[in-house]
Amino acid sequence: MKYAKLRGAIRERLGSEGVLAVKLGMNPVTLSKKLNGKTDWKKNEIEKTLEYLVIPRSEVYDYFFAITNEVDSYDFFNRAQEFIDETRNKQ
């Protein structure tokens, strides 16, 4: 999963990935792993990131579930469905 748009928003709105890591209460290395697709994002981390970057929930797919190739498409649908299901259960 590529997070180019998310990285751009982080730099534009917070100045650096390190600032977001602090806001999320995580080690910058952990955030780097998430942004490099080595570790999955948790639902609450996605929600907090949207809040800190002032990104509407309606745009979550553009930042967290963007399809970059055919291999990502399977992962996209699974992760997007999990997010939708969890969000519905929260309401």
PDB file of N, CA, C and O in Angstrom, residues 19-27 52:
ATOM      1  N   VAL A  19       5.960  14.793  13.976  1.00  0.00           N
ATOM      2  CA  VAL A  19       4.906  15.507  14.718  1.00  0.00           C
ATOM      3  C   VAL A  19       3.661  14.617  14.822  1.00  0.00           C
ATOM      4  O   VAL A  19       3.047  14.517  15.891  1.00  0.00           O
ATOM      5  N   LEU A  20       3.298  13.970  13.723  1.00  0.00           N
ATOM      6  CA  LEU A  20       2.140  13.083  13.766  1.00  0.00           C
ATOM      7  C   LEU A  20       2.395  11.917  14.716  1.00  0.00           C
ATOM      8  O   LEU A  20       1.509  11.531  15.481  1.00  0.00           O
ATOM      9  N   ALA A  21       3.584  11.365  14.682  1.00  0.00           N
ATOM     10  CA  ALA A  21       3.912  10.252  15.581  1.00  0.00           C
ATOM     11  C   ALA A  21       3.692  10.664  17.035  1.00  0.00           C
ATOM     12  O   ALA A  21       3.086   9.915  17.816  1.00  0.00           O
ATOM     13  N   VAL A  22       4.158  11.845  17.404  1.00  0.00           N
ATOM     14  CA  VAL A  22       3.981  12.332  18.773  1.00  0.00           C
ATOM     15  C   VAL A  22       2.501  12.480  19.096  1.00  0.00           C
ATOM     16  O   VAL A  22       2.033  12.057  20.145  1.00  0.00           O
ATOM     17  N   LYS A  23       1.742  13.084  18.187  1.00  0.00           N
ATOM     18  CA  LYS A  23       0.301  13.272  18.402  1.00  0.00           C
ATOM     19  C   LYS A  23      -0.420  11.933  18.583  1.00  0.00           C
ATOM     20  O   LYS A  23      -1.356  11.831  19.358  1.00  0.00           O
ATOM     21  N   LEU A  24       0.023  10.913  17.837  1.00  0.00           N
ATOM     22  CA  LEU A  24      -0.587   9.592  17.935  1.00  0.00           C
ATOM     23  C   LEU A  24      -0.046   8.799  19.126  1.00  0.00           C
ATOM     24  O   LEU A  24      -0.543   7.714  19.423  1.00  0.00           O
ATOM     25  N   GLY A  25       0.985   9.326  19.779  1.00  0.00           N
ATOM     26  CA  GLY A  25       1.572   8.642  20.919  1.00  0.00           C
ATOM     27  C   GLY A  25       2.346   7.396  20.524  1.00  0.00           C
ATOM     28  O   GLY A  25       2.374   6.416  21.259  1.00  0.00           O
ATOM     29  N   MET A  26       2.981   7.459  19.344  1.00  0.00           N
ATOM     30  CA  MET A  26       3.750   6.301  18.893  1.00  0.00           C
ATOM     31  C   MET A  26       5.170   6.706  18.530  1.00  0.00           C
ATOM     32  O   MET A  26       5.458   7.872  18.274  1.00  0.00           O
ATOM     33  N   ASN A  27       6.018   5.738  18.515  1.00  0.00           N
ATOM     34  CA  ASN A  27       7.406   5.923  18.122  1.00  0.00           C
ATOM     35  C   ASN A  27       7.451   6.292  16.639  1.00  0.00           C
ATOM     36  O   ASN A  27       6.709   5.700  15.842  1.00  0.00           O
ATOM     37  N   TYR A  52      -6.353  14.865  13.120  1.00  0.00           N
ATOM     38  CA  TYR A  52      -5.192  15.749  13.217  1.00  0.00           C
ATOM     39  C   TYR A  52      -4.872  16.437  11.896  1.00  0.00           C
ATOM     40  O   TYR A  52      -4.377  17.558  11.893  1.00  0.00           O
TER      41      TYR A  52
END
